[in-house]
Structures are given as C-alpha cells and as structure tokens.
Amino acid sequence: MKKFTIAAALLASTALAAQADEIRYATWAQPGEAPYAGAEKFKEVVEANSDHTVTIFPGDQLGKPKEVYSQMALGSTQILASGDPGLKEIEYLALPYLMGDMGDYAEVLDTDFGKEWNQRLVDERMVRILGFMPRSPRQISANKVINTIDDLKGLKLRAPERDYYVKSLSALGANPTPMAFAEVYTALQTGIVDGQENPIETIYAQKFHEVQKGVAMIDYIVKPAYVTISESFWQGLSDEDKALMVRANEESTKVIEEMLPQEQEKILSEMEAAGVTVTYPDKAPFIEATQSVRDELGTEIWGEDVYKQIAEIGKN
C-alpha cells in the first residue's frame, strides 16, 4: 500500500512540478551567513540560464526538514538545504572524527552502497541528493576555558537529540543533556547547562558566546548540509536543466568554501574581543576517546564490512 501511495503521489506531482517555473529553496541559513550566500549563488546561476525563478526561504521558514520533505514529495517545494539528509545511513556519516572533509562524504556517496542510499531516498522520500552545502566543523563552547579533554569532565553540555551526539559527548567525559535548539541560549544563560556544541558560525549567530567563557576548536564532527531536490520536480526537468541544477549547486558550494575561512576568522576575532578565550586543544585524545562510538554505531548502522570501507575513506 505504501509503495502504491508513493507511486501515485509521484505521478500526480510530476505534472505539477514540470509546469512550475518557481523553485522554492528552503534552508536553515540566515542572510549574512556563508550558506545563505551560497543559496543566492544558486539562484543567480539558475535564473541567468533558464526560465526558472528561485525563491529562497531562510531560517526554516517553511518548517523543519521533516515537514519540508513532505512538501517536496508533493512537489510544492523543490529544494532543501539541511543537515538532515532524510536517511539514517547517510546521517550517521557524521560520527565523531569519521569523515575528514566534504570530499570524503562525496566519495562515500559515490560508492555502490552510497548510490543505493540515494535510490532509497528517491523510493522512500521522493527526493534525491543534488550535492552539498559546506559547513564548519562542530566545536564546543563552555562556561569555562577548555585546554584539554580533561576540562570536559562532568560538564553539562547541551546535545542535539540524536544518539551519536550524546554518545560522543559522553565518551569525551561530559554529561550530555539532550535539548531542543530553541532552548539553548536560555539554558546557557541560567546555568541549566554549562556548554554546548555547534559550528562556530552557529555559536556566533545565536549569540551563545555572550554567555560562555571559552570555545574549544576540536573539530569533532565534520558535517556538511545536504542539498536535496524533489524527485517529481527533477523528473520534470529537461536534461539541460538537470545539468544546470547540478552546476548551480557546484557554484554555490564554491562560494561557501571561499567565504567560510574568512567568516570564521572574523567570528573568532570578534568573540575574543568580547572576552571569550578560544583554545586549540590537542585533538589526539579526543579522537582516541571517541573510537568506541565510531566502532559501535558504525557497525550497528552499516554492518562491519561497509563501516570498514567508510572508515578507510575517512582516513585518506
């Protein structure tokens, strides 16, 4: 019944999407951030080379990823840039210190099993991965200065509500506290938690640094956002327009990659000027401490053989 329903929805929405000139582009990013500039580049390239128009909806205006995926299945939203790829096997590539950079993600998704995952997205969610949107690695901020892994011992750190975040922070000696993102600033301000983890641009944009004393640059999770495209919209495109969507996303990625280092340098400088101590601890103990998390969850999610292949790609 489920397969019939999905197939019927695909057929019904393909005609609608094929006729739509407007591309609704949903993203968590806000104006002024590098990922938003990337979305603007996508818009520029598409509009300069086709009859399509692109409308960007920043700051999760169209809803959280789960809601937007439903919209995409119906063809009412065409593109989503999100840290949630829509499939567990892909999301868990963000295990601590597993992937070295965005190139590793691309290599994994180009394997036979990676291509199978993308096909499952098409079959189960009616979306496919178009490409990536780079993000900075995730760091830890706290109400104390963090010089070594020992400084994390017993700290109450807000964790996203996913087991790999919770298990990773536990392995580092902290006391992870799962909490909705919207509650984090107040929790830091009132001392409900001692710290949190996020990319440096998110820490700054959400003003978490205003209620923290230190930021430790440990790069413990390297995770891009995924740019997914509605399958019904994709199937309604000409080969020329499909190639254009891919190229537009590649141009978007280049813009973000150029901006992120400059943005990070500026952010860190402004944080330090505000009184935050930025440290660069030796990462070797952090990598060693989280090995059990990689082994346990990697084997559980992918099986031993595929996990070993993924880990080998991450080492290159």
CSV table of C-alpha atoms in Angstrom, one decimal:
chain,number,residue,atom,x,y,z
A,1,MET,CA,0.0,0.0,0.0
A,2,LYS,CA,2.8,2.4,0.9
A,3,LYS,CA,4.6,1.8,-2.5
A,4,PHE,CA,1.3,2.4,-4.3
A,5,THR,CA,0.7,5.6,-2.4
A,6,ILE,CA,4.2,6.9,-3.1
A,7,ALA,CA,4.0,6.0,-6.8
A,8,ALA,CA,0.6,7.6,-7.1
A,9,ALA,CA,1.8,10.8,-5.4
A,10,LEU,CA,4.9,10.9,-7.7
A,11,LEU,CA,2.7,10.6,-10.9
A,12,ALA,CA,0.3,13.3,-9.6
A,13,SER,CA,3.0,15.7,-8.6
A,14,THR,CA,5.3,15.3,-11.6
A,15,ALA,CA,2.9,17.1,-13.9
A,16,LEU,CA,2.6,19.9,-11.4
A,17,ALA,CA,6.3,20.2,-10.8
A,18,ALA,CA,7.1,20.1,-14.5
A,19,GLN,CA,5.0,23.1,-15.1
A,20,ALA,CA,6.2,25.2,-12.2
A,21,ASP,CA,8.7,27.9,-13.0
A,22,GLU,CA,9.3,28.9,-9.4
A,23,ILE,CA,11.8,26.9,-7.4
A,24,ARG,CA,11.2,27.1,-3.7
A,25,TYR,CA,14.5,26.7,-1.9
A,26,ALA,CA,14.3,26.0,1.8
A,27,THR,CA,17.3,26.4,4.2
A,28,TRP,CA,18.1,26.9,7.8
A,29,ALA,CA,20.7,29.6,6.9
A,30,GLN,CA,20.1,33.2,7.5
A,31,PRO,CA,21.0,36.3,5.4
A,32,GLY,CA,24.6,37.3,6.1
A,33,GLU,CA,25.8,33.7,6.6
A,34,ALA,CA,28.0,31.9,4.1
A,35,PRO,CA,25.5,29.1,3.3
A,36,TYR,CA,22.8,31.8,2.6
A,37,ALA,CA,25.2,33.4,0.1
A,38,GLY,CA,25.6,30.0,-1.5
A,39,ALA,CA,21.9,29.7,-1.9
A,40,GLU,CA,21.9,33.2,-3.5
A,41,LYS,CA,24.6,32.0,-6.0
A,42,PHE,CA,22.4,29.0,-6.9
A,43,LYS,CA,19.5,31.4,-7.6
A,44,GLU,CA,21.8,33.6,-9.7
A,45,VAL,CA,23.1,30.8,-11.9
A,46,VAL,CA,19.7,29.2,-12.4
A,47,GLU,CA,17.9,32.4,-13.2
A,48,ALA,CA,20.6,33.6,-15.6
A,49,ASN,CA,20.5,30.3,-17.6
A,50,SER,CA,16.8,29.3,-17.6
A,51,ASP,CA,13.2,30.4,-17.3
A,52,HIS,CA,13.0,29.3,-13.7
A,53,THR,CA,12.9,31.7,-10.8
A,54,VAL,CA,14.3,30.8,-7.4
A,55,THR,CA,12.7,32.0,-4.1
A,56,ILE,CA,14.9,31.4,-1.0
A,57,PHE,CA,13.2,30.7,2.3
A,58,PRO,CA,15.8,31.2,5.1
A,59,GLY,CA,15.7,30.4,8.8
A,60,ASP,CA,13.4,27.2,8.4
A,61,GLN,CA,10.5,29.5,7.3
A,62,LEU,CA,8.9,26.5,5.5
A,63,GLY,CA,9.3,24.2,8.5
A,64,LYS,CA,11.7,21.7,9.9
A,65,PRO,CA,13.3,19.2,7.5
A,66,LYS,CA,10.7,16.5,8.2
A,67,GLU,CA,7.9,19.0,7.2
A,68,VAL,CA,9.8,20.2,4.1
A,69,TYR,CA,10.4,16.7,2.9
A,70,SER,CA,6.6,16.1,2.9
A,71,GLN,CA,6.2,19.3,0.8
A,72,MET,CA,8.9,18.1,-1.6
A,73,ALA,CA,7.2,14.7,-2.0
A,74,LEU,CA,4.1,16.6,-3.2
A,75,GLY,CA,6.1,18.9,-5.4
A,76,SER,CA,5.2,22.1,-3.6
A,77,THR,CA,8.8,22.8,-2.5
A,78,GLN,CA,11.6,21.9,-4.8
A,79,ILE,CA,14.9,22.2,-2.9
A,80,LEU,CA,16.0,21.8,0.7
A,81,ALA,CA,19.5,22.5,2.2
A,82,SER,CA,19.6,20.8,5.6
A,83,GLY,CA,21.9,18.9,7.9
A,84,ASP,CA,19.2,16.1,7.9
A,85,PRO,CA,19.7,14.1,4.7
A,86,GLY,CA,16.5,12.2,5.2
A,87,LEU,CA,18.1,8.7,5.6
A,88,LYS,CA,19.8,7.3,8.7
A,89,GLU,CA,22.6,5.6,6.8
A,90,ILE,CA,23.7,8.9,5.4
A,91,GLU,CA,23.2,11.0,8.5
A,92,TYR,CA,25.5,8.8,10.6
A,93,LEU,CA,28.5,9.7,8.4
A,94,ALA,CA,28.7,12.5,11.0
A,95,LEU,CA,30.1,10.1,13.6
A,96,PRO,CA,32.9,11.8,15.5
A,97,TYR,CA,36.2,12.1,13.6
A,98,LEU,CA,34.9,9.7,10.9
A,99,MET,CA,34.9,12.0,7.9
A,100,GLY,CA,37.8,14.3,7.2
A,101,ASP,CA,36.1,16.7,4.8
A,102,MET,CA,33.3,17.2,2.4
A,103,GLY,CA,35.3,15.2,-0.3
A,104,ASP,CA,35.1,12.1,1.9
A,105,TYR,CA,31.3,12.5,2.0
A,106,ALA,CA,31.2,12.7,-1.8
A,107,GLU,CA,33.4,9.7,-2.1
A,108,VAL,CA,31.2,7.6,0.2
A,109,LEU,CA,28.0,8.6,-1.7
A,110,ASP,CA,29.7,7.6,-5.0
A,111,THR,CA,30.2,4.0,-3.8
A,112,ASP,CA,27.8,1.3,-4.8
A,113,PHE,CA,26.2,1.4,-1.3
A,114,GLY,CA,26.1,5.2,-1.4
A,115,LYS,CA,24.2,5.2,-4.7
A,116,GLU,CA,21.8,2.6,-3.2
A,117,TRP,CA,21.2,5.0,-0.3
A,118,ASN,CA,20.3,7.8,-2.7
A,119,GLN,CA,17.9,5.5,-4.5
A,120,ARG,CA,16.3,4.7,-1.2
A,121,LEU,CA,15.7,8.4,-0.7
A,122,VAL,CA,14.0,8.5,-4.1
A,123,ASP,CA,11.9,5.5,-3.3
A,124,GLU,CA,11.0,6.3,0.3
A,125,ARG,CA,11.1,10.2,0.5
A,126,MET,CA,10.7,11.1,-3.2
A,127,VAL,CA,13.8,13.3,-3.1
A,128,ARG,CA,17.4,12.8,-4.2
A,129,ILE,CA,20.7,14.4,-3.1
A,130,LEU,CA,21.8,17.1,-5.6
A,131,GLY,CA,25.0,18.0,-3.7
A,132,PHE,CA,26.3,19.6,-0.6
A,133,MET,CA,26.4,22.9,1.3
A,134,PRO,CA,29.7,23.2,3.3
A,135,ARG,CA,29.6,24.0,7.0
A,136,SER,CA,32.4,24.5,9.5
A,137,PRO,CA,33.3,21.6,11.8
A,138,ARG,CA,31.4,21.4,15.2
A,139,GLN,CA,33.2,22.9,18.2
A,140,ILE,CA,32.5,23.0,22.0
A,141,SER,CA,31.8,26.2,24.0
A,142,ALA,CA,31.5,26.2,27.8
A,143,ASN,CA,31.3,28.5,30.8
A,144,LYS,CA,35.0,27.7,31.4
A,145,VAL,CA,38.1,27.6,29.3
A,146,ILE,CA,38.8,24.2,27.7
A,147,ASN,CA,42.5,23.4,27.2
A,148,THR,CA,42.4,19.6,27.3
A,149,ILE,CA,39.9,16.8,27.2
A,150,ASP,CA,40.1,16.6,31.0
A,151,ASP,CA,38.4,20.0,31.2
A,152,LEU,CA,35.2,18.5,29.8
A,153,LYS,CA,34.9,16.0,32.7
A,154,GLY,CA,31.4,16.3,34.3
A,155,LEU,CA,30.4,19.4,32.2
A,156,LYS,CA,26.7,19.5,31.4
A,157,LEU,CA,26.7,20.0,27.7
A,158,ARG,CA,23.6,20.5,25.6
A,159,ALA,CA,23.4,17.8,22.9
A,160,PRO,CA,21.1,17.6,19.9
A,161,GLU,CA,18.5,14.8,20.3
A,162,ARG,CA,20.5,12.2,18.4
A,163,ASP,CA,22.3,9.2,20.0
A,164,TYR,CA,25.6,9.9,18.2
A,165,TYR,CA,25.9,13.3,19.7
A,166,VAL,CA,25.0,12.0,23.2
A,167,LYS,CA,27.4,9.1,23.0
A,168,SER,CA,30.2,11.3,21.6
A,169,LEU,CA,30.0,13.8,24.4
A,170,SER,CA,29.8,11.1,27.0
A,171,ALA,CA,32.9,9.5,25.5
A,172,LEU,CA,34.7,12.8,25.9
A,173,GLY,CA,33.8,12.8,29.6
A,174,ALA,CA,31.0,15.3,29.6
A,175,ASN,CA,27.4,15.0,30.8
A,176,PRO,CA,25.3,15.4,27.7
A,177,THR,CA,21.9,16.9,28.1
A,178,PRO,CA,19.5,16.5,25.1
A,179,MET,CA,17.6,19.7,24.5
A,180,ALA,CA,15.7,21.5,21.7
A,181,PHE,CA,17.8,24.1,19.9
A,182,ALA,CA,15.4,26.9,20.7
A,183,GLU,CA,16.1,26.4,24.4
A,184,VAL,CA,19.9,26.5,24.4
A,185,TYR,CA,20.6,30.2,24.9
A,186,THR,CA,18.4,30.5,28.0
A,187,ALA,CA,19.8,27.2,29.3
A,188,LEU,CA,23.3,28.6,29.0
A,189,GLN,CA,22.4,31.9,30.5
A,190,THR,CA,20.7,30.4,33.5
A,191,GLY,CA,23.3,27.6,34.1
A,192,ILE,CA,20.9,24.7,33.3
A,193,VAL,CA,23.8,23.5,31.1
A,194,ASP,CA,27.5,24.5,31.2
A,195,GLY,CA,28.0,24.5,27.4
A,196,GLN,CA,27.0,23.2,24.0
A,197,GLU,CA,28.4,22.2,20.6
A,198,ASN,CA,27.9,23.6,17.2
A,199,PRO,CA,29.7,25.0,14.1
A,200,ILE,CA,31.4,28.3,15.0
A,201,GLU,CA,29.2,30.4,12.8
A,202,THR,CA,26.1,29.0,14.6
A,203,ILE,CA,27.6,29.7,18.0
A,204,TYR,CA,28.1,33.3,16.9
A,205,ALA,CA,24.8,33.8,15.1
A,206,GLN,CA,22.9,32.5,18.1
A,207,LYS,CA,25.0,34.7,20.4
A,208,PHE,CA,25.9,31.7,22.6
A,209,HIS,CA,29.3,33.2,23.0
A,210,GLU,CA,27.7,36.0,25.1
A,211,VAL,CA,27.1,33.6,27.9
A,212,GLN,CA,30.2,31.4,27.5
A,213,LYS,CA,33.8,31.9,28.6
A,214,GLY,CA,35.6,29.5,26.3
A,215,VAL,CA,35.4,27.9,22.8
A,216,ALA,CA,37.4,24.8,22.1
A,217,MET,CA,38.3,24.2,18.5
A,218,ILE,CA,38.3,20.4,18.4
A,219,ASP,CA,36.6,19.8,15.0
A,220,TYR,CA,34.9,16.7,16.5
A,221,ILE,CA,32.3,16.4,13.8
A,222,VAL,CA,32.8,17.5,10.2
A,223,LYS,CA,29.3,17.5,8.7
A,224,PRO,CA,28.1,19.4,5.6
A,225,ALA,CA,24.5,20.2,4.9
A,226,TYR,CA,22.8,18.2,2.1
A,227,VAL,CA,21.1,19.8,-0.8
A,228,THR,CA,18.2,17.6,-1.8
A,229,ILE,CA,15.8,18.1,-4.7
A,230,SER,CA,12.2,16.9,-5.2
A,231,GLU,CA,12.2,13.8,-7.4
A,232,SER,CA,8.9,14.9,-9.1
A,233,PHE,CA,10.5,18.2,-10.0
A,234,TRP,CA,13.7,16.5,-11.1
A,235,GLN,CA,11.9,14.1,-13.4
A,236,GLY,CA,10.0,17.0,-15.0
A,237,LEU,CA,13.3,18.8,-16.0
A,238,SER,CA,15.0,18.5,-19.3
A,239,ASP,CA,18.5,17.0,-19.4
A,240,GLU,CA,19.8,20.5,-19.9
A,241,ASP,CA,18.0,21.9,-16.8
A,242,LYS,CA,19.1,18.9,-14.7
A,243,ALA,CA,22.7,19.7,-15.7
A,244,LEU,CA,22.1,23.3,-14.8
A,245,MET,CA,20.8,22.4,-11.3
A,246,VAL,CA,24.0,20.4,-10.6
A,247,ARG,CA,26.2,23.2,-11.9
A,248,ALA,CA,24.3,25.8,-9.9
A,249,ASN,CA,24.9,23.8,-6.7
A,250,GLU,CA,28.6,23.4,-7.6
A,251,GLU,CA,28.9,27.1,-8.0
A,252,SER,CA,27.0,27.6,-4.7
A,253,THR,CA,29.5,25.2,-2.9
A,254,LYS,CA,32.5,27.2,-4.3
A,255,VAL,CA,31.1,30.5,-2.9
A,256,ILE,CA,30.6,29.0,0.6
A,257,GLU,CA,34.1,27.3,0.6
A,258,GLU,CA,35.6,30.7,-0.2
A,259,MET,CA,33.7,32.5,2.4
A,260,LEU,CA,33.9,30.1,5.4
A,261,PRO,CA,37.6,30.6,6.3
A,262,GLN,CA,37.2,34.4,6.2
A,263,GLU,CA,33.9,34.2,8.1
A,264,GLN,CA,35.5,32.0,10.8
A,265,GLU,CA,38.5,34.3,11.2
A,266,LYS,CA,36.2,37.3,11.7
A,267,ILE,CA,33.9,35.5,14.1
A,268,LEU,CA,36.8,34.2,16.3
A,269,SER,CA,38.3,37.7,16.4
A,270,GLU,CA,35.0,39.2,17.5
A,271,MET,CA,34.5,36.5,20.1
A,272,GLU,CA,37.9,37.1,21.6
A,273,ALA,CA,37.3,40.9,21.6
A,274,ALA,CA,34.1,40.1,23.6
A,275,GLY,CA,36.2,38.3,26.2
A,276,VAL,CA,35.9,34.7,25.0
A,277,THR,CA,39.0,32.5,25.2
A,278,VAL,CA,39.5,30.5,22.1
A,279,THR,CA,41.7,27.4,22.5
A,280,TYR,CA,43.1,24.7,20.2
A,281,PRO,CA,43.4,21.5,22.3
A,282,ASP,CA,45.5,18.5,21.1
A,283,LYS,CA,42.9,16.5,19.1
A,284,ALA,CA,44.6,13.1,19.5
A,285,PRO,CA,43.0,12.3,22.9
A,286,PHE,CA,39.5,13.4,21.6
A,287,ILE,CA,40.0,11.1,18.6
A,288,GLU,CA,41.0,8.2,20.8
A,289,ALA,CA,38.2,8.7,23.3
A,290,THR,CA,35.5,8.5,20.6
A,291,GLN,CA,36.8,5.4,18.8
A,292,SER,CA,34.3,3.2,20.7
A,293,VAL,CA,31.5,5.4,19.5
A,294,ARG,CA,32.6,5.1,15.8
A,295,ASP,CA,33.0,1.3,16.1
A,296,GLU,CA,29.7,0.7,18.0
A,297,LEU,CA,27.4,2.9,15.9
A,298,GLY,CA,29.2,2.4,12.6
A,299,THR,CA,28.9,-1.4,12.8
A,300,GLU,CA,25.3,-1.1,14.1
A,301,ILE,CA,24.2,1.2,11.3
A,302,TRP,CA,26.1,-0.1,8.3
A,303,GLY,CA,27.4,-3.6,9.2
A,304,GLU,CA,31.1,-4.3,9.8
A,305,ASP,CA,32.2,-4.5,6.2
A,306,VAL,CA,30.6,-1.2,5.0
A,307,TYR,CA,31.8,0.5,8.2
A,308,LYS,CA,35.4,-0.5,7.5
A,309,GLN,CA,35.1,0.8,3.9
A,310,ILE,CA,33.7,4.1,5.2
A,311,ALA,CA,36.4,4.5,7.9
A,312,GLU,CA,39.1,3.8,5.3
A,313,ILE,CA,37.7,6.6,3.1
A,314,GLY,CA,37.7,9.0,6.1
A,315,LYS,CA,41.4,8.3,6.7
A,316,ASN,CA,42.5,9.3,3.2
